[in-house]
Every structure is written in C-alpha cells, then in structure tokens.
Short mmCIF file of C-alpha atoms in Angstrom, two decimals:
data_model
loop_
_atom_site.label_atom_id
_atom_site.label_comp_id
_atom_site.label_asym_id
_atom_site.label_seq_id
_atom_site.Cartn_x
_atom_site.Cartn_y
_atom_site.Cartn_z
CA MET F 27 -19.94 -4.99 -23.62
CA PRO F 28 -20.61 -3.25 -21.10
CA PRO F 29 -18.50 0.21 -20.53
CA THR F 30 -15.65 0.13 -18.06
CA THR F 31 -14.07 1.91 -15.49
CA THR F 32 -10.85 3.00 -14.89
CA ASN F 33 -9.53 4.00 -10.86
CA ARG F 34 -6.04 4.84 -9.43
CA LEU F 35 -5.68 3.21 -6.02
CA PHE F 36 -2.99 4.33 -4.03
CA CYS F 37 -2.23 1.73 -0.96
CA ARG F 38 -0.75 2.75 2.28
CA ALA F 39 0.13 0.99 5.14
CA ALA F 40 2.95 2.28 8.34
CA ARG F 41 6.09 1.02 8.08
CA ALA F 42 6.16 -1.57 10.71
CA LEU F 43 3.52 -3.32 9.53
CA ARG F 44 4.80 -3.37 5.95
CA LEU F 45 7.57 -5.11 7.35
CA ARG F 46 6.38 -7.93 9.33
CA ARG F 47 3.73 -8.78 6.32
CA GLY F 48 7.04 -8.96 4.28
CA ARG F 49 8.28 -11.32 7.22
CA GLU F 50 5.42 -13.49 7.70
CA ARG F 51 5.65 -14.00 3.94
CA ASP F 52 8.91 -14.08 2.76
CA GLY F 53 10.54 -15.32 5.74
CA ALA F 54 12.98 -13.56 8.56
CA ALA F 55 16.06 -14.26 5.80
CA ALA F 56 14.38 -11.71 3.81
CA GLU F 57 14.57 -8.57 6.05
CA PRO F 58 18.04 -7.38 4.84
CA LEU F 59 16.83 -7.00 1.49
CA TRP F 60 13.16 -5.88 2.86
CA THR F 61 14.93 -3.04 5.02
CA GLY F 62 18.29 -2.04 3.54
CA GLU F 63 16.90 -2.32 -0.27
CA TRP F 64 13.31 -2.38 -0.80
CA MET F 65 11.57 -0.39 2.05
CA PRO F 66 14.16 2.70 1.14
CA ALA F 67 13.64 2.32 -2.37
CA GLU F 68 9.74 2.38 -1.71
CA ASP F 69 10.44 5.59 0.36
CA ALA F 70 12.32 7.33 -2.47
CA TYR F 71 9.77 6.86 -4.82
CA VAL F 72 6.62 7.88 -2.83
CA ALA F 73 8.39 10.80 -1.81
CA ALA F 74 9.66 11.81 -5.21
CA GLU F 75 6.79 10.78 -7.27
CA ARG F 76 3.86 11.14 -4.92
CA PRO F 77 1.61 8.80 -6.69
CA ASP F 78 -0.69 9.48 -3.91
CA LEU F 79 -1.41 12.60 -5.30
CA ALA F 80 -2.31 11.03 -8.85
CA ALA F 81 -4.60 8.53 -7.07
CA ASP F 82 -8.36 8.36 -7.21
CA ALA F 83 -8.63 6.76 -3.95
CA VAL F 84 -6.34 6.32 -0.91
CA LEU F 85 -6.50 3.30 1.33
CA SER F 86 -4.94 2.26 4.32
CA SER F 87 -4.55 -1.37 5.52
CA ASP F 88 -2.84 -0.67 8.89
CA ARG F 89 -5.79 -1.78 10.86
CA GLU F 90 -5.35 -4.73 12.01
CA ALA F 91 -8.41 -6.74 10.36
CA ALA F 92 -7.08 -8.90 7.98
CA GLY F 93 -9.47 -11.43 6.24
CA GLU F 94 -8.45 -15.36 5.77
CA ASP F 95 -7.44 -13.53 1.96
CA GLY F 96 -5.32 -10.82 3.27
CA PRO F 97 -5.70 -7.41 4.54
CA ARG F 98 -8.62 -5.19 4.59
CA TYR F 99 -8.30 -1.64 2.87
CA TRP F 100 -10.10 1.42 4.25
CA ASN F 101 -10.89 4.85 2.50
CA THR F 102 -9.13 7.60 3.81
CA GLY F 103 -11.59 9.89 2.70
CA ARG F 104 -9.07 11.41 -0.58
CA TRP F 105 -11.63 10.81 -3.50
CA THR F 106 -10.96 13.15 -6.50
CA ALA F 107 -13.52 13.15 -9.34
CA ARG F 108 -12.23 13.23 -12.64
#
C-alpha cells in the first residue's frame, strides 16, 4: 500500500453566503433554524475552539465561481508544515 497523508482543512465563507447556500439547499422554511440555531452555534464553536489554527490549510469559498458540483475553494495562504 502507498503511504497516506492526512491534512486538516478549515473551510470558511462569509455569513451571508453561507445563509444563501443554506436557503438554496434547504428551502426558505429552514432559515429560522439556520439563523436561530445553527449559525450562532457554529460562530460560538469557531470563536471558542479556533479550528482554523489547527488546520494545515485554511480555504475560502467566498468567490462566486461555483462549478456544477458545488463551490470552489481557494487557499487563503495559511499553510503549516508539520
């Protein structure tokens, strides 16, 4: 078997973009769940745990160049050597 490599990735997107994608995927009826529960819980987790600092790369999908199979991600320049 060939050796394996493990990389930890943290993917981010602007709040408005995350909400829009959630609406498109789950429908407008799910917006209260997104804005009242999911997004506040996610924001609190990211602020408290800082998963971006443990990541080997931090990626952003804020650009509006999604392909047919979903959003595209760009490296924000945060790569770490481990």
